[in-house]
């Protein structure tokens, strides 16, 4: 069986008319009357790629590369000038959180409004309403008017609706920057779950790190042209090269001379007392001598739960760091492991977090497993 | 590379597979039939938007929805006093006569005007999310229809108070009249809402258009005032030309059924001798107006499909 594509982008070109500085006064208008002040330019030029169902694809590009325009063509808010986009399944776009919220309506009313904008029936929204409220952490505020919300609450409710309506395809456009760190982690977690449910994800970003962390394939756009389609690591290199060639400022996150990939964890679910193996690849622009890895484990609420130092040293320009946590001391919950490399006390780089779950068989509350004997 | 479940899953739960329709976004306008099916799929959004329009309008006001009822009550009271007492109109129970035509006229004019503004005023939504754009003008007209139902109750109570029953036998005629009036508003609303995106003047122009049409449609006065004049000047049969204004078929039907004039038997003294026509007269008028309305709707949908291509950029 050939894989079914969730999204097919077939030779999409989008050209805009660029208006020169508009004439300000009547006199100017008369003077420039017959002068042609418009030029056409291609925001997108013959873009073509497929997004198979269940895959996570990144769209990487600098500001003005056309990636947002492409996302709008896929979401259907603008039409391509030529070519076409075929979408199979229900899309939810996180283009801007809380799009369509009405300030005078309550959070509850807006959830139903927003859900129906995404094409869901009342019964479908009622079924997931409690999940949405829980995810948004709004509590009783869900019955106050949205105009009294803080921007964080607004964004949380928007994200909660978009991910909980369980669309088949989720489009994300740089919205992960909202909210505090704990909420961001929750969003990444939700995206992780979304991926494991076999749903399709399209992420638009200018951060190669984020693309590498989330996507299994990346398309790179450069001034409206598609310059690469393939492995996220190579895509990052292509992107970096194209930025450097043009002498454009390279985003800070890529400036780091040392880069650690997100750690891979063999299993996902553990019991207290298990051993857990983590492997994280690293590469460095300069020769490392005696750099020291450190391990951080955060609980799901963002609090630092445990650290480990004195994990030996790392040398060379690339390689992998392999760590094993013995006798896992955690109780039930989700945890996030991060590996960092230090040169003396200077942090060289810190990987993105990888999460794992701990399940306990019996009862037990709290974060750590205490071994207690009587007498 | 992330680990994937071994079993390929499409993210679709059982029973939802049928919903996986393919939507194509290209430079060509999508066929009307397909767009109408999409509107049907998004009917929940339609009802939510109608609800939003009604809720937001009276949010933060103490009396809330009751305000909707004050408008026809005021008309009923003031016009009864002015025309009944001061002007001594030949039309008995003038307030009832006025409301029987006015409420339906309001569906048409308010529907057209709010629908015209609907696309522009929801610009932020259109730029961010895709849904069938036709839903927006439709929801404006839906909200107007809900208001109509409540205002109709006021008229019904008024008719009961003044002991003025409608013509029960002709009551079913109200259904086609309401449908035709709504379709006319829908056609104009769709057309003008799309044009309004490119030329904001449309919004102001439509107000003038409605004002002109209000006085060219028998609501405040009787149909025969115009018909007689036209017949006198241009000869017998010429008065049929007046019916080219399709709203006349709608308002006269409402007046005939609800106001239900009692003929005195003497055409010379009966101010409503000519309004008292057989049901067939109204049916023929409504049929003609209905054909015009459906054709106008089709044309409006077609043009809407062309113009919506650049909504996202023009707003």
XYZ file of C-alpha atoms in Angstrom:
690
model
C 0.000 0.000 0.000
C 1.439 3.346 -0.934
C 1.543 5.834 1.913
C -1.339 8.271 1.923
C -0.401 11.911 1.910
C -2.080 14.241 4.355
C -0.871 17.273 2.447
C 0.274 17.529 -1.159
C 1.831 20.791 -2.254
C 1.898 20.741 -6.040
C 3.880 23.493 -7.712
C 2.552 26.306 -5.571
C 3.443 29.793 -6.735
C 2.160 32.910 -5.054
C 2.855 36.328 -6.434
C 1.962 39.567 -4.744
C 1.712 43.020 -6.174
C 4.130 45.251 -4.346
C 2.885 48.780 -3.981
C 5.540 51.415 -3.843
C 5.239 54.178 -1.299
C 1.627 55.317 -1.613
C 1.031 58.843 -2.821
C 0.173 61.009 0.134
C -1.430 64.178 -1.152
C -3.719 64.870 -4.052
C -0.911 66.690 -5.821
C 1.371 63.712 -5.498
C -1.411 61.478 -6.711
C -1.867 63.591 -9.832
C 1.870 63.741 -10.475
C 2.296 59.977 -10.192
C -0.957 59.221 -11.943
C 0.437 57.549 -15.009
C 3.557 56.157 -13.456
C 3.481 52.466 -12.828
C 4.223 52.156 -9.136
C 3.533 48.464 -8.727
C 5.824 45.523 -9.233
C 5.036 41.845 -8.947
C 7.205 39.519 -6.969
C 6.975 35.853 -6.168
C 6.575 35.141 -2.483
C 6.534 31.444 -3.343
C 8.020 29.921 -6.468
C 6.986 26.439 -7.557
C 7.010 24.765 -4.156
C 6.310 21.043 -4.205
C 6.461 18.463 -1.436
C 4.288 15.832 0.191
C 3.475 15.343 3.832
C 2.675 11.663 4.442
C 0.032 10.938 7.047
C 1.443 10.645 10.520
C 4.701 12.425 9.748
C 6.060 15.633 11.226
C 7.445 18.039 8.693
C 9.248 21.290 9.407
C 9.251 24.373 7.226
C 12.490 26.193 7.888
C 13.321 29.601 6.533
C 14.429 33.100 7.399
C 11.989 35.960 7.861
C 10.438 36.744 4.524
C 11.312 33.375 3.014
C 7.653 32.723 2.296
C 7.123 30.051 4.917
C 4.177 31.811 6.518
C 2.640 32.478 3.108
C 2.970 28.790 2.320
C 1.354 27.877 5.619
C -1.563 30.188 4.802
C -1.963 28.487 1.413
C -2.066 25.134 3.191
C -4.497 26.408 5.807
C -6.587 27.821 2.959
C -6.723 31.435 4.087
C -5.109 32.573 0.843
C -5.153 30.998 -2.600
C -2.014 30.234 -4.598
C -1.559 32.137 -7.870
C -0.885 28.816 -9.585
C -0.492 25.247 -8.502
C -2.565 23.692 -5.750
C -2.559 22.322 -2.240
C -4.524 19.157 -1.468
C -5.336 18.524 2.165
C -6.784 15.226 3.383
C -8.389 15.440 6.817
C -9.290 18.047 9.345
C -6.778 20.834 9.901
C -6.324 22.938 13.006
C -3.990 25.840 12.527
C -2.114 27.368 15.418
C -1.358 30.397 13.309
C -2.356 32.759 15.998
C -3.694 31.511 19.273
C -7.207 32.476 20.138
C -8.036 33.635 16.620
C -11.726 34.341 16.652
C -12.093 34.826 20.376
C -14.653 37.481 21.039
C -13.679 39.713 23.989
C -17.251 40.115 25.223
C -17.943 36.385 25.414
C -16.849 34.151 28.274
C -14.095 31.589 27.947
C -16.700 28.842 27.819
C -18.651 30.526 25.028
C -15.441 31.161 23.138
C -14.406 27.511 23.362
C -17.589 26.525 21.556
C -17.206 29.342 19.048
C -13.565 28.488 18.416
C -14.282 24.782 18.106
C -16.995 25.448 15.571
C -14.642 27.684 13.581
C -12.374 24.645 13.329
C -15.366 22.732 11.994
C -16.459 20.677 14.995
C -19.976 19.967 16.148
C -21.373 20.998 19.499
C -21.446 17.394 20.717
C -17.808 16.891 19.772
C -16.767 20.002 21.667
C -18.847 19.086 24.716
C -17.014 15.767 24.859
C -13.619 17.439 25.176
C -14.669 20.574 27.030
C -13.352 19.425 30.409
C -10.005 18.457 28.887
C -9.710 21.898 27.351
C -10.401 23.672 30.628
C -7.988 21.425 32.483
C -5.251 21.926 29.929
C -5.714 25.688 29.891
C -5.407 25.831 33.713
C -8.104 28.515 33.729
C -10.277 26.923 36.380
C -13.243 29.099 37.365
C -12.081 31.906 35.051
C -13.535 29.960 32.156
C -16.829 31.673 32.942
C -15.472 35.213 32.874
C -15.350 37.371 29.807
C -12.229 36.880 27.748
C -11.464 40.600 27.757
C -10.498 40.288 31.418
C -7.899 37.595 30.651
C -4.165 38.161 30.695
C -2.384 37.514 27.425
C -1.020 34.289 28.875
C -4.481 33.017 29.785
C -5.691 33.967 26.331
C -2.917 32.026 24.638
C -3.337 29.039 26.941
C -7.029 28.764 26.134
C -6.286 29.112 22.417
C -3.671 26.379 22.502
C -5.889 24.180 24.647
C -8.705 24.352 22.090
C -6.446 23.751 19.109
C -4.701 20.656 20.468
C -7.679 19.130 22.237
C -10.076 19.195 19.294
C -7.876 16.375 17.974
C -7.427 17.511 14.418
C -5.837 15.082 11.974
C -3.394 17.738 10.890
C -1.919 20.432 13.105
C -0.211 23.493 11.651
C 2.025 25.382 14.051
C 3.549 28.757 13.325
C 6.046 29.833 15.974
C 3.477 29.918 18.713
C 5.490 28.004 21.250
C 7.031 31.219 22.468
C 3.945 32.024 24.530
C 3.464 31.259 28.160
C 6.003 30.400 30.832
C 8.500 27.595 30.623
C 6.248 25.067 32.317
C 3.455 25.723 29.852
C 5.865 25.526 26.934
C 7.021 22.164 28.148
C 3.408 21.083 28.391
C 2.831 22.186 24.825
C 5.876 20.261 23.601
C 4.606 17.276 25.543
C 1.226 17.555 23.916
C 2.875 17.782 20.513
C 4.860 14.662 21.411
C 1.663 12.821 22.269
C 0.065 14.146 19.120
C 2.902 12.609 17.117
C 2.648 9.307 18.910
C -1.034 9.156 18.088
C 0.052 9.103 14.468
C -1.304 12.512 13.593
C 0.278 14.807 11.046
C 2.216 17.876 12.073
C 3.526 20.790 10.065
C 5.785 23.160 11.993
C 6.888 26.507 10.646
C 9.956 27.905 12.318
C 13.201 29.741 11.809
C 14.878 27.715 14.530
C 16.726 24.671 13.173
C 17.016 23.350 16.728
C 13.273 23.237 17.220
C 12.840 21.679 13.771
C 15.407 19.016 14.635
C 13.773 18.346 17.946
C 10.266 17.862 16.591
C 10.366 16.958 12.908
C 11.404 13.913 10.941
C 11.798 15.813 7.689
C 12.455 19.470 6.989
C 11.806 21.614 3.930
C 14.006 24.704 3.673
C 12.712 27.822 1.950
C 14.929 30.656 0.808
C 13.383 33.789 -0.693
C 10.347 31.894 -1.889
C 12.234 28.967 -3.403
C 12.467 25.486 -2.025
C 16.193 24.772 -1.571
C 16.106 21.554 0.426
C 13.795 18.716 1.418
C 15.124 15.971 3.648
C 16.915 15.095 6.863
C 16.545 17.721 9.632
C 20.265 17.734 10.422
C 21.244 18.396 6.806
C 18.444 20.934 6.527
C 19.909 22.846 9.425
C 23.278 22.883 7.670
C 21.743 24.045 4.381
C 19.844 26.760 6.210
C 22.945 27.879 8.078
C 24.970 28.017 4.865
C 22.336 30.023 3.001
C 22.148 32.527 5.842
C 25.921 32.847 6.006
C 26.208 33.295 2.232
C 23.846 36.193 2.321
C 25.652 37.678 5.267
C 22.471 37.722 7.271
C 22.564 37.512 11.032
C 22.515 33.915 12.117
C 19.994 33.271 14.917
C 21.626 33.095 18.298
C 20.773 29.495 18.948
C 22.847 28.452 15.961
C 25.825 30.543 16.885
C 26.790 28.051 19.544
C 30.008 26.353 18.653
C 28.914 23.239 20.545
C 25.647 21.501 19.848
C 24.022 18.620 21.687
C 21.075 16.791 20.151
C 18.064 15.871 22.243
C 18.831 12.723 24.233
C 17.340 9.483 23.028
C 15.750 7.333 25.660
C 15.305 3.652 24.958
C 11.940 3.172 26.570
C 9.265 5.613 27.461
C 7.688 4.150 30.538
C 9.640 3.100 33.622
C 8.947 1.824 37.099
C 10.736 3.189 40.172
C 14.028 1.366 40.590
C 14.536 0.715 36.866
C 17.659 1.690 35.011
C 17.348 4.305 32.316
C 19.765 4.754 29.430
C 20.175 8.045 27.611
C 22.280 8.777 24.568
C 22.864 12.240 23.139
C 25.011 13.049 20.133
C 27.109 16.196 20.136
C 29.215 18.097 17.669
C 31.571 20.970 18.153
C 33.256 23.485 15.900
C 36.407 23.394 17.982
C 38.273 20.573 19.631
C 36.817 19.817 23.056
C 39.223 18.872 25.822
C 37.895 17.686 29.120
C 34.392 19.083 28.744
C 32.076 17.763 31.453
C 28.536 16.581 30.853
C 25.872 17.199 33.454
C 22.431 15.686 33.656
C 19.318 17.584 34.719
C 15.942 16.044 35.359
C 12.938 18.351 35.587
C 9.536 17.400 36.853
C 6.539 18.148 34.668
C 5.744 21.371 36.488
C 9.147 22.750 35.511
C 10.817 22.291 38.888
C 14.326 20.880 38.913
C 14.014 17.403 40.423
C 17.560 16.063 40.310
C 21.003 16.682 38.843
C 24.093 14.559 38.290
C 27.663 15.796 37.890
C 31.078 14.123 37.673
C 30.056 12.120 34.643
C 33.529 11.918 33.175
C 34.890 14.080 30.384
C 34.269 14.465 26.681
C 36.905 15.092 24.014
C 36.961 15.596 20.274
C 34.733 17.413 17.772
C 31.849 14.963 17.708
C 30.621 11.862 19.412
C 27.921 10.785 21.760
C 27.343 10.983 25.457
C 25.886 7.838 26.938
C 24.540 7.931 30.470
C 22.683 5.421 32.609
C 20.563 6.352 35.594
C 20.528 3.447 38.024
C 17.791 2.686 40.501
C 15.410 5.388 39.288
C 14.329 7.269 42.414
C 11.162 8.896 41.059
C 7.528 8.245 41.803
C 4.725 8.403 39.260
C 4.812 11.329 36.868
C 6.394 12.691 33.732
C 10.012 13.822 33.815
C 12.274 15.583 31.366
C 15.942 14.762 30.956
C 18.382 17.386 29.678
C 22.096 16.915 29.059
C 24.439 19.888 29.207
C 28.154 20.226 28.494
C 30.308 22.403 30.716
C 33.801 23.734 30.312
C 34.784 24.471 33.906
C 31.703 26.373 35.033
C 30.760 27.749 31.611
C 27.821 26.057 29.954
C 28.705 25.224 26.347
C 25.313 23.911 25.312
C 22.237 22.297 26.692
C 20.159 19.793 24.770
C 16.425 19.949 24.369
C 14.594 17.869 26.936
C 13.374 14.378 26.295
C 10.538 13.178 28.428
C 9.877 9.833 30.059
C 7.114 8.566 32.291
C 7.364 6.756 35.568
C 4.465 4.551 36.610
C 4.038 3.076 40.066
C 2.023 -0.012 40.745
C 0.902 0.699 44.280
C -0.099 3.831 46.050
C 2.393 6.572 46.543
C 2.315 10.319 46.518
C 5.263 12.613 46.072
C 8.183 12.873 43.729
C 10.841 10.588 45.238
C 10.862 7.010 46.312
C 11.839 6.706 49.945
C 13.158 3.423 51.173
C 12.118 3.160 54.772
C 12.506 0.328 57.208
C 10.774 0.014 60.546
C 12.682 -0.266 63.823
C 14.406 10.934 14.595
C 11.431 10.266 16.792
C 10.201 6.811 17.469
C 6.935 5.969 15.838
C 4.350 3.386 16.773
C 4.875 0.232 14.725
C 1.293 0.143 13.571
C 0.663 2.833 11.045
C -2.149 4.975 12.291
C -3.732 7.873 10.508
C -4.807 9.678 13.613
C -8.369 8.939 12.734
C -10.620 7.164 15.152
C -12.953 4.433 13.930
C -15.972 5.780 12.213
C -14.336 9.062 11.387
C -12.738 7.787 8.213
C -15.673 8.931 6.153
C -14.999 12.503 7.212
C -11.592 12.514 5.556
C -12.530 14.661 2.621
C -9.887 16.089 0.371
C -9.953 19.848 0.102
C -8.063 21.439 -2.742
C -6.843 25.001 -2.603
C -5.855 26.357 -6.003
C -6.242 29.521 -8.034
C -9.585 28.345 -9.383
C -12.872 29.077 -7.621
C -14.469 25.951 -6.213
C -17.813 24.829 -7.679
C -20.919 26.219 -5.983
C -22.290 22.771 -5.181
C -19.121 21.868 -3.281
C -19.153 25.150 -1.372
C -22.767 24.648 -0.386
C -21.915 21.212 0.974
C -19.109 22.800 2.984
C -21.492 25.369 4.436
C -23.663 22.471 5.531
C -20.659 20.789 7.200
C -19.974 24.010 9.082
C -23.590 24.514 10.213
C -22.422 24.442 13.840
C -20.305 27.515 13.159
C -23.339 29.174 11.602
C -25.409 28.634 14.728
C -22.524 29.725 16.970
C -22.075 32.939 14.988
C -25.802 33.698 15.110
C -25.672 33.135 18.853
C -22.590 35.344 19.154
C -24.246 38.141 17.212
C -27.318 38.049 19.458
C -25.370 37.634 22.697
C -22.792 40.328 22.074
C -25.398 42.857 21.012
C -27.068 42.911 24.403
C -24.181 41.823 26.618
C -23.678 44.200 29.549
C -27.131 45.710 29.149
C -29.567 45.252 32.004
C -32.634 44.504 29.906
C -30.739 42.489 27.327
C -32.895 40.832 24.761
C -35.997 42.761 25.797
C -34.605 45.682 23.798
C -35.399 43.776 20.614
C -39.071 43.974 21.503
C -39.085 47.702 22.221
C -38.456 48.634 18.622
C -41.741 47.246 17.213
C -43.614 48.297 20.371
C -42.533 51.878 19.796
C -43.567 51.719 16.155
C -46.911 50.264 17.145
C -47.550 52.941 19.756
C -46.253 55.999 17.883
C -47.743 55.220 14.506
C -51.090 54.350 16.048
C -51.136 57.734 17.768
C -49.759 59.810 14.883
C -51.706 58.238 12.051
C -54.772 57.253 14.036
C -55.251 60.452 16.042
C -53.357 63.305 14.394
C -53.462 62.464 10.703
C -56.746 60.556 10.917
C -55.553 58.021 8.346
C -58.210 56.269 6.322
C -56.492 53.067 7.318
C -58.000 51.723 10.517
C -55.545 50.314 13.054
C -52.642 51.873 11.199
C -50.050 50.519 13.650
C -50.969 46.939 12.820
C -50.929 47.721 9.112
C -47.479 49.268 9.380
C -45.947 46.492 11.452
C -47.325 43.756 9.202
C -45.158 45.086 6.385
C -42.360 46.673 8.381
C -41.132 43.591 10.232
C -40.557 41.757 6.971
C -38.972 44.838 5.459
C -36.569 44.921 8.407
C -35.502 41.344 7.685
C -34.583 42.440 4.183
C -32.915 45.758 4.955
C -31.193 44.886 8.235
C -30.199 41.516 6.796
C -28.665 43.108 3.716
C -26.875 45.811 5.678
C -25.391 43.618 8.404
C -24.448 40.945 5.866
C -22.682 43.554 3.738
C -20.434 44.503 6.641
C -19.950 40.918 7.833
C -16.822 39.978 5.874
C -14.909 43.171 6.619
C -15.820 43.201 10.311
C -14.593 39.620 10.701
C -11.355 40.327 8.856
C -9.120 39.054 11.637
C -10.879 35.703 11.547
C -10.648 35.407 7.779
C -6.940 36.065 7.767
C -6.226 33.337 10.272
C -8.585 30.430 9.800
C -10.235 28.803 6.854
C -13.948 28.127 6.913
C -16.579 28.652 4.224
C -16.709 32.456 3.979
C -20.366 32.336 2.977
C -21.092 31.503 6.618
C -20.496 35.122 7.668
C -23.222 36.857 5.612
C -25.467 33.856 6.306
C -25.059 34.287 10.050
C -25.942 37.999 9.846
C -29.175 37.104 8.133
C -29.760 34.289 10.615
C -29.507 36.734 13.518
C -31.955 39.080 11.808
C -34.382 36.196 11.354
C -34.215 35.317 15.045
C -34.993 38.937 15.890
C -37.864 38.812 13.423
C -39.405 35.862 15.265
C -39.423 37.772 18.547
C -40.735 40.961 17.007
C -43.404 38.922 15.299
C -44.608 37.935 18.761
C -45.122 41.612 19.577
C -47.243 41.992 16.485
C -49.197 38.853 17.376
C -49.882 40.206 20.859
C -50.871 43.557 19.340
C -53.299 41.830 16.983
C -54.805 39.929 19.901
C -55.183 43.103 21.963
C -56.909 44.955 19.123
C -58.974 41.831 18.312
C -57.733 41.834 14.764
C -57.299 38.262 13.483
C -55.208 37.480 10.370
C -56.705 35.804 7.345
C -56.318 32.243 8.592
C -57.015 30.705 5.204
C -54.170 32.634 3.593
C -51.715 32.195 6.470
C -49.567 29.603 4.600
C -48.685 32.341 2.095
C -46.383 33.829 4.709
C -43.950 30.942 4.278
C -43.044 31.571 0.624
C -43.057 35.322 1.308
C -40.588 34.919 4.161
C -38.405 32.597 2.073
C -38.352 34.958 -0.902
C -37.599 37.999 1.279
C -34.767 36.157 3.023
C -33.304 34.893 -0.250
C -33.335 38.430 -1.628
C -31.473 39.702 1.421
C -29.053 36.784 1.127
C -28.336 37.461 -2.533
C -27.718 41.165 -1.954
C -25.784 40.466 1.251
C -23.461 37.919 -0.371
C -22.834 40.140 -3.358
C -22.244 43.345 -1.429
C -20.210 41.759 1.374
C -17.683 40.507 -1.175
C -17.590 43.827 -3.038
C -17.227 45.675 0.270
C -13.845 44.016 0.830
C -12.443 45.740 -2.246
C -14.419 48.957 -2.027
C -15.452 49.997 1.464
C -17.814 52.596 -0.003
C -20.280 49.785 -0.604
C -21.110 49.731 3.080
C -22.265 53.360 2.969
C -23.876 53.021 -0.409
C -26.083 50.172 0.761
C -27.579 52.390 3.466
C -28.706 54.865 0.838
C -29.947 52.049 -1.356
C -32.042 50.693 1.489
C -33.459 54.117 2.267
C -34.515 54.542 -1.356
C -35.966 51.055 -1.534
C -37.857 51.594 1.713
C -39.834 54.435 0.211
C -40.244 52.618 -3.113
C -41.769 49.620 -1.384
C -45.272 49.843 0.060
C -44.674 49.624 3.801
C -45.759 52.997 5.151
C -48.354 53.445 2.412
C -50.567 51.055 0.494
C -49.570 49.334 -2.719
C -52.514 50.854 -4.572
C -51.200 54.376 -4.084
C -48.356 53.566 -6.474
C -50.250 51.165 -8.676
C -53.058 53.671 -9.307
C -50.624 56.443 -10.179
C -48.715 54.271 -12.614
C -51.893 53.020 -14.223
C -53.233 56.546 -14.664
C -50.061 57.771 -16.317
C -48.985 54.796 -18.404
C -52.213 52.984 -19.020
C -53.802 49.756 -17.866
C -51.421 46.916 -17.082
C -48.437 49.199 -16.618
C -48.783 48.834 -12.872
C -47.373 45.319 -13.211
C -44.004 46.959 -13.822
C -43.966 48.120 -10.207
C -43.696 44.489 -9.246
C -40.206 44.401 -10.739
C -39.220 45.451 -7.244
C -39.424 41.924 -5.859
C -39.827 43.127 -2.282
C -43.303 44.423 -3.167
C -44.509 40.857 -3.636
C -43.194 40.085 -0.151
C -44.532 43.048 1.830
C -47.957 43.065 0.139
C -48.371 39.391 0.994
C -47.590 40.069 4.646
C -49.973 43.023 4.698
C -52.711 40.994 3.025
C -52.439 38.067 5.412
C -51.765 39.845 8.703
C -53.569 43.127 8.323
C -56.402 41.249 6.604
C -58.508 44.270 5.564
C -62.268 43.901 5.836
C -63.872 44.872 2.525
C -66.809 47.239 2.843
C -68.192 46.067 -0.465
C -68.087 49.523 -2.055
C -64.792 50.093 -3.936
C -65.253 53.858 -3.881
C -65.229 54.143 -0.094
C -63.052 51.147 0.718
C -59.419 52.243 1.079
C -58.387 48.640 0.723
C -60.622 47.478 -2.017
C -57.664 46.879 -4.249
C -55.446 45.279 -1.649
C -58.089 42.659 -1.145
C -56.926 40.409 -3.935
C -57.237 36.658 -4.366
C -54.443 34.382 -3.168
C -53.431 33.647 -6.763
C -52.385 37.282 -7.299
C -49.933 37.046 -4.430
C -48.731 33.593 -5.432
C -47.916 34.693 -8.970
C -46.051 37.744 -7.660
C -44.140 35.625 -5.182
C -43.281 33.082 -7.860
C -41.807 35.797 -10.074
C -39.956 37.362 -7.154
C -38.783 33.878 -6.145
C -37.277 33.234 -9.574
C -35.524 36.595 -9.382
C -34.268 35.783 -5.873
C -32.914 32.352 -6.762
C -31.199 33.673 -9.888
C -29.727 36.534 -7.862
C -28.490 34.091 -5.192
C -26.830 31.933 -7.825
C -25.128 34.923 -9.398
C -24.080 36.238 -5.964
C -22.587 32.859 -5.023
C -20.731 32.686 -8.306
C -19.263 36.159 -7.910
C -18.528 35.553 -4.227
C -16.476 32.514 -5.248
C -14.344 34.649 -7.579
C -13.921 37.542 -5.181
C -13.138 35.504 -2.075
C -9.772 34.501 -3.575
C -8.113 37.650 -2.279
C -10.069 38.203 0.934
C -7.063 37.137 3.003
C -4.841 39.732 1.370
C -7.231 42.639 0.936
C -8.431 42.752 4.533
